[in-house]
PDB file of C-alpha atoms in Angstrom:
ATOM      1  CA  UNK B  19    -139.693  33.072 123.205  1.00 52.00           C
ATOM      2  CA  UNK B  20    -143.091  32.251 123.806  1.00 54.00           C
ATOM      3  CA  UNK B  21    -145.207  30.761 120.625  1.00 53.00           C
ATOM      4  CA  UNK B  22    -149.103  31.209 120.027  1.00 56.00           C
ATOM      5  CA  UNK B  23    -149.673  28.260 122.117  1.00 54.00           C
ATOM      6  CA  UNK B  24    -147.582  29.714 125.248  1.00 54.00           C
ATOM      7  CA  UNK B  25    -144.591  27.139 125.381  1.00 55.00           C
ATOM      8  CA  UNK B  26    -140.942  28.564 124.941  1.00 53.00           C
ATOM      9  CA  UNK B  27    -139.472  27.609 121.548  1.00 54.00           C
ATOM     10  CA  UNK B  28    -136.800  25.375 121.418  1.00 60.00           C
ATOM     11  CA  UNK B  29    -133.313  26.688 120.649  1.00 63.00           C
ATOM     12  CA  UNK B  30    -133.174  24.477 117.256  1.00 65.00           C
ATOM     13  CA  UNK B  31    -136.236  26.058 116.340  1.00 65.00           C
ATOM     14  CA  UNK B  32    -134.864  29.227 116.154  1.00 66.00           C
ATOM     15  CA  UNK B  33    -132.003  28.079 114.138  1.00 65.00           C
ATOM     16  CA  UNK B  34    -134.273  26.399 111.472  1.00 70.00           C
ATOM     17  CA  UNK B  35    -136.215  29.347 111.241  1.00 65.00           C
ATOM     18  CA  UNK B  36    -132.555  31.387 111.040  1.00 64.00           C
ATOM     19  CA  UNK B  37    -131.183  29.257 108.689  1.00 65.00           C
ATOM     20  CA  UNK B  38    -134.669  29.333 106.162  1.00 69.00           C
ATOM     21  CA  UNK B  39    -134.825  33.311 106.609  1.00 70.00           C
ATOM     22  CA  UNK B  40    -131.111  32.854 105.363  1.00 63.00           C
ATOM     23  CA  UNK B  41    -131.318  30.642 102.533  1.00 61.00           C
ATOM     24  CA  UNK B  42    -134.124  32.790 101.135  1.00 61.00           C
ATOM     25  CA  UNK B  43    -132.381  35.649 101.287  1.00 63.00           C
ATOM     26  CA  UNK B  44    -128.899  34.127  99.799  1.00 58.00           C
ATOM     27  CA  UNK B  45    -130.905  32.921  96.642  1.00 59.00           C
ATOM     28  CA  UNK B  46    -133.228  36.317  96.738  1.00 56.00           C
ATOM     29  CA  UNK B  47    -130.231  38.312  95.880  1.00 52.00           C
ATOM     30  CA  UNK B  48    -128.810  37.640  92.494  1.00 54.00           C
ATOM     31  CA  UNK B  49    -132.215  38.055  91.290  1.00 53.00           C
ATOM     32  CA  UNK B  50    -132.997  41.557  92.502  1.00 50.00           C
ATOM     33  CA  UNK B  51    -129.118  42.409  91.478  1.00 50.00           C
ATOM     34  CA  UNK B  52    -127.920  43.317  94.707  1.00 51.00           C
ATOM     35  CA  UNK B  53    -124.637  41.163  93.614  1.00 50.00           C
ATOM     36  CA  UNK B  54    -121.576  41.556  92.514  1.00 52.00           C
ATOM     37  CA  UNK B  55    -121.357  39.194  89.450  1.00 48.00           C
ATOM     38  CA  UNK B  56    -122.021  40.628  86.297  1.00 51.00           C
ATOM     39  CA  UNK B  57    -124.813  38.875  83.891  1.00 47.00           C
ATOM     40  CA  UNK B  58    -125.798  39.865  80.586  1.00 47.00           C
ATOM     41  CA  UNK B  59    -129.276  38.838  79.048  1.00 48.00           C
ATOM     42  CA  UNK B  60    -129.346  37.556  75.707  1.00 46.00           C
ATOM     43  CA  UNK B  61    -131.262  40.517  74.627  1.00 49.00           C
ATOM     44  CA  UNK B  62    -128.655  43.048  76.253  1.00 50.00           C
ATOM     45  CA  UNK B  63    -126.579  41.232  74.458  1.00 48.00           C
ATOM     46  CA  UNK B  64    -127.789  41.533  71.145  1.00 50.00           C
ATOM     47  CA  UNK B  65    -128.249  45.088  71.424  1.00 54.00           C
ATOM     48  CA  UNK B  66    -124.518  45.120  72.323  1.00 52.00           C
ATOM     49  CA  UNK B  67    -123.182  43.144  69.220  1.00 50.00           C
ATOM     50  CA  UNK B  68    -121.988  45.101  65.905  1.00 49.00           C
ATOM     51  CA  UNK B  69    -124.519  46.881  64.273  1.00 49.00           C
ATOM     52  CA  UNK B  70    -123.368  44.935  61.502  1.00 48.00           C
ATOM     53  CA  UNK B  71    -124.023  41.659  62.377  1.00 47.00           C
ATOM     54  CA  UNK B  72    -127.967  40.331  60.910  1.00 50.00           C
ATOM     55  CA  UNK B  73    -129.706  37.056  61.651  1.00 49.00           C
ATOM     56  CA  UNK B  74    -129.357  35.110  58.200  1.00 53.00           C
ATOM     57  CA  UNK B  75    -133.006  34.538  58.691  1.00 55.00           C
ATOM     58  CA  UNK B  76    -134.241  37.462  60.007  1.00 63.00           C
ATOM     59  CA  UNK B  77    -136.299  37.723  63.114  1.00 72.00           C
ATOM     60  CA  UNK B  78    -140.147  36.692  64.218  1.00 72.00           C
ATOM     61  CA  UNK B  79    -142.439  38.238  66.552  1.00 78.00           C
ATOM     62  CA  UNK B  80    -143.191  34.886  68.301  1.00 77.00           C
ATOM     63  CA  UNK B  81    -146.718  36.844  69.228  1.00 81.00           C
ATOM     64  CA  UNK B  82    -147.997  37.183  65.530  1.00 80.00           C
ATOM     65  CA  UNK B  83    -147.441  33.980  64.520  1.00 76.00           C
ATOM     66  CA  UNK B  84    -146.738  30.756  66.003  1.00 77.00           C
ATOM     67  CA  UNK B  85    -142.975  29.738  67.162  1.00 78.00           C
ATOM     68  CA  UNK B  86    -140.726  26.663  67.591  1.00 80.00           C
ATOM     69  CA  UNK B  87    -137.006  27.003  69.123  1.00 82.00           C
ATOM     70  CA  UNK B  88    -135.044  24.164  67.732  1.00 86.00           C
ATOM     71  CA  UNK B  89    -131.961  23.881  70.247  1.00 86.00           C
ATOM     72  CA  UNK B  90    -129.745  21.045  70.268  1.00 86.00           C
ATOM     73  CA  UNK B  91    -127.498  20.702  73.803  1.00 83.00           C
ATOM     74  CA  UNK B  92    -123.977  19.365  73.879  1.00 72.00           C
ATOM     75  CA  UNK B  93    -123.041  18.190  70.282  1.00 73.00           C
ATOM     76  CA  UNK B  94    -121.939  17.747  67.579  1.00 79.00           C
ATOM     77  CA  UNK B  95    -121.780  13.866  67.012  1.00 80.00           C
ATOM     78  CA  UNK B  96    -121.335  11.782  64.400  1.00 81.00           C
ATOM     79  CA  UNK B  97    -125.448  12.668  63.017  1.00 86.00           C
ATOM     80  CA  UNK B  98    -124.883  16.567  63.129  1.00 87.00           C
ATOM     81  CA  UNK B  99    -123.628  16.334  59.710  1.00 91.00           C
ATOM     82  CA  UNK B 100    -127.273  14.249  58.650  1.00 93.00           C
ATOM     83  CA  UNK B 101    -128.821  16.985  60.648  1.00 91.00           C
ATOM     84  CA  UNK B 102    -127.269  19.762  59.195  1.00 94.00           C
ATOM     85  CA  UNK B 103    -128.513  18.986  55.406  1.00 95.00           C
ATOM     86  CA  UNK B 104    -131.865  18.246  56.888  1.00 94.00           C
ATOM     87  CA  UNK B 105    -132.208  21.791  58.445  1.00 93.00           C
ATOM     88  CA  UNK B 106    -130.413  22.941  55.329  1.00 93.00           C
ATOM     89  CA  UNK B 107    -133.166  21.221  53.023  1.00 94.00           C
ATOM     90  CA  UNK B 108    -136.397  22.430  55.101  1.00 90.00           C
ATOM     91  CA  UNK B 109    -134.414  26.018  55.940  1.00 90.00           C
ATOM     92  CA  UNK B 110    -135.114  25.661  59.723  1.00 89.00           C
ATOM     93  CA  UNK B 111    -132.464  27.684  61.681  1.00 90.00           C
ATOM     94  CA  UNK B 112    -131.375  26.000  65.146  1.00 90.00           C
ATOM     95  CA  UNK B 113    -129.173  26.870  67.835  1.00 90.00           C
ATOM     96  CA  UNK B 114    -126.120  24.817  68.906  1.00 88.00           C
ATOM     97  CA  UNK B 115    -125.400  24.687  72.417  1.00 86.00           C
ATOM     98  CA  UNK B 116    -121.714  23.150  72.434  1.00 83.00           C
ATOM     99  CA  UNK B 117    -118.895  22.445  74.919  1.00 79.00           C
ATOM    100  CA  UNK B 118    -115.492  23.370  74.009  1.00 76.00           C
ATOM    101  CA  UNK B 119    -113.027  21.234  74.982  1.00 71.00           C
ATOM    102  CA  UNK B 120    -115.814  18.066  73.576  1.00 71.00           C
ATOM    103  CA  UNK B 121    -116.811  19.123  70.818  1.00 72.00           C
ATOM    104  CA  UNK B 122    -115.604  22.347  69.152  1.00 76.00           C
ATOM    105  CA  UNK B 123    -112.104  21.030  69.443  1.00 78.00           C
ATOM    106  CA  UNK B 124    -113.341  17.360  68.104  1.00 82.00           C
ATOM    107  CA  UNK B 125    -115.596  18.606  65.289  1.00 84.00           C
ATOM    108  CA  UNK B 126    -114.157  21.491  63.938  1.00 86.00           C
ATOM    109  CA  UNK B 127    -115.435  21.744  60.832  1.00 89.00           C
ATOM    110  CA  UNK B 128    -118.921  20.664  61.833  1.00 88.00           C
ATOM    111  CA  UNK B 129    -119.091  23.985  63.909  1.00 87.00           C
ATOM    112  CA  UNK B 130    -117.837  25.919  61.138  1.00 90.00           C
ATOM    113  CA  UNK B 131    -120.509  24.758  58.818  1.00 91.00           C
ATOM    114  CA  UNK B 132    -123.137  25.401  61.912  1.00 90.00           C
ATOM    115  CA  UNK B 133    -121.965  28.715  61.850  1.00 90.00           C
ATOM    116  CA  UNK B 134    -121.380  29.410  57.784  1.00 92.00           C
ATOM    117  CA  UNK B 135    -125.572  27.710  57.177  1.00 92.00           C
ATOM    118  CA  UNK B 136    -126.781  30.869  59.250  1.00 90.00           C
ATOM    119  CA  UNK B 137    -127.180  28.346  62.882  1.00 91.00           C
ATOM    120  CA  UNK B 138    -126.251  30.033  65.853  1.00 89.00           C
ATOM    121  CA  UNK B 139    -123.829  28.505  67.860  1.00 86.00           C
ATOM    122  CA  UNK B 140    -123.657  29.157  71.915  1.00 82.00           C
ATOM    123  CA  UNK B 141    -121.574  27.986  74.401  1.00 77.00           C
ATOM    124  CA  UNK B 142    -122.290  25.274  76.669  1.00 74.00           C
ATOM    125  CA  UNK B 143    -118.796  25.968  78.764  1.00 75.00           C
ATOM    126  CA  UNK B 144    -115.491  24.401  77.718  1.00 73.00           C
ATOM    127  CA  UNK B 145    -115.784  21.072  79.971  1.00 75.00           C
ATOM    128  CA  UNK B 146    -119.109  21.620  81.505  1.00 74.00           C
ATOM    129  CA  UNK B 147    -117.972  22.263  85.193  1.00 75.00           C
ATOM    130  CA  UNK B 148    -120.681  22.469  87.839  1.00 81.00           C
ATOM    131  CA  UNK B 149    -121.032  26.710  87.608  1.00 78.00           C
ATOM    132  CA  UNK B 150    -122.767  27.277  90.775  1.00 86.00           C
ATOM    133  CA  UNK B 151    -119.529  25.065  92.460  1.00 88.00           C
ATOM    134  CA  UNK B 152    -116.735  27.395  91.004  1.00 80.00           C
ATOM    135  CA  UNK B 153    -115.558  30.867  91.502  1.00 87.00           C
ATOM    136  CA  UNK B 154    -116.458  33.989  89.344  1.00 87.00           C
ATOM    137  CA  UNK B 155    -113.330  33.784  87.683  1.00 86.00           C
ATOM    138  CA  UNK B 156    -113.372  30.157  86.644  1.00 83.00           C
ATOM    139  CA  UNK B 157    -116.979  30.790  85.360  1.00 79.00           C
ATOM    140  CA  UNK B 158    -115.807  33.264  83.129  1.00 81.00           C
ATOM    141  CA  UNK B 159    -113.021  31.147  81.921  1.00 80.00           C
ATOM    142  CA  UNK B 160    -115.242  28.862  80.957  1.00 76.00           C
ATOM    143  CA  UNK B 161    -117.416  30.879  79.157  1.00 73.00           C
ATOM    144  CA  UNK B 162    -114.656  32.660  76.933  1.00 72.00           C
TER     145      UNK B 162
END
């Protein structure tokens, strides 16, 4: 195929330019939905929970007045329980991002008293597998 200078394109040009056209259009997919894996927003989510279920403290419009999202990722440790009373004692809620199999199962009542001081706890999968290296299935495993 000739190119704007006249010379024939090399076969692994071609390719290249195959394989890039590819690529772009593997990763393009899941985000126009044109998949087949279900994903729920957080917001969908919420709107999907009991009615019955409130934030302990309430919710903010982040564009009236000025917002900080305290999230902690993969604990507890021994210092949650230090951390705890000091989010306790200034009445700052905080999400807990927590894996399963480390922590939950280690620090049982620390995620109970997360939970029971109005925190929200999320998941951070049950042993924190690589998700984009296992199947569908084994995603939602660890997510349950």
């Amino acid at each position: 195929m000739p190119s704007l200078t006249g010379k024939m394109k090399r076969p692994r040009t071609r390719f290249r330019a195959a394989a890039t056209i590819s690529a772009v259009i593997a990763l393009a997919l899941p985000l126009t939905g044109c998949t087949t894996l279900h994903t729920t927003a957080p917001s969908a989510a919420r709107a999907q929970a009991k009615a019955d279920v409130q934030a302990r403290f309430g919710t903010v419009d982040c564009r009236k007045a000025k917002c900080i999202a305290l999230t902690f990722d993969a604990g507890p440790s021994e210092h949650s329980a230090r951390l705890l009373d000091i989010l306790k004692e200034k009445q700052v809620p905080a999400t807990f991002f927590l894996l399963g199999k480390r922590h939950i199962e280690k620090y049982p009542e620390l995620v109970k008293r997360m939970a029971d001081e109005g925190h929200e706890v999320a998941s951070h999968t049950w042993d924190h597998k690589i998700l984009t290296r296992i199947s569908p299935e084994q995603i939602r495993e660890e997510l349950q």
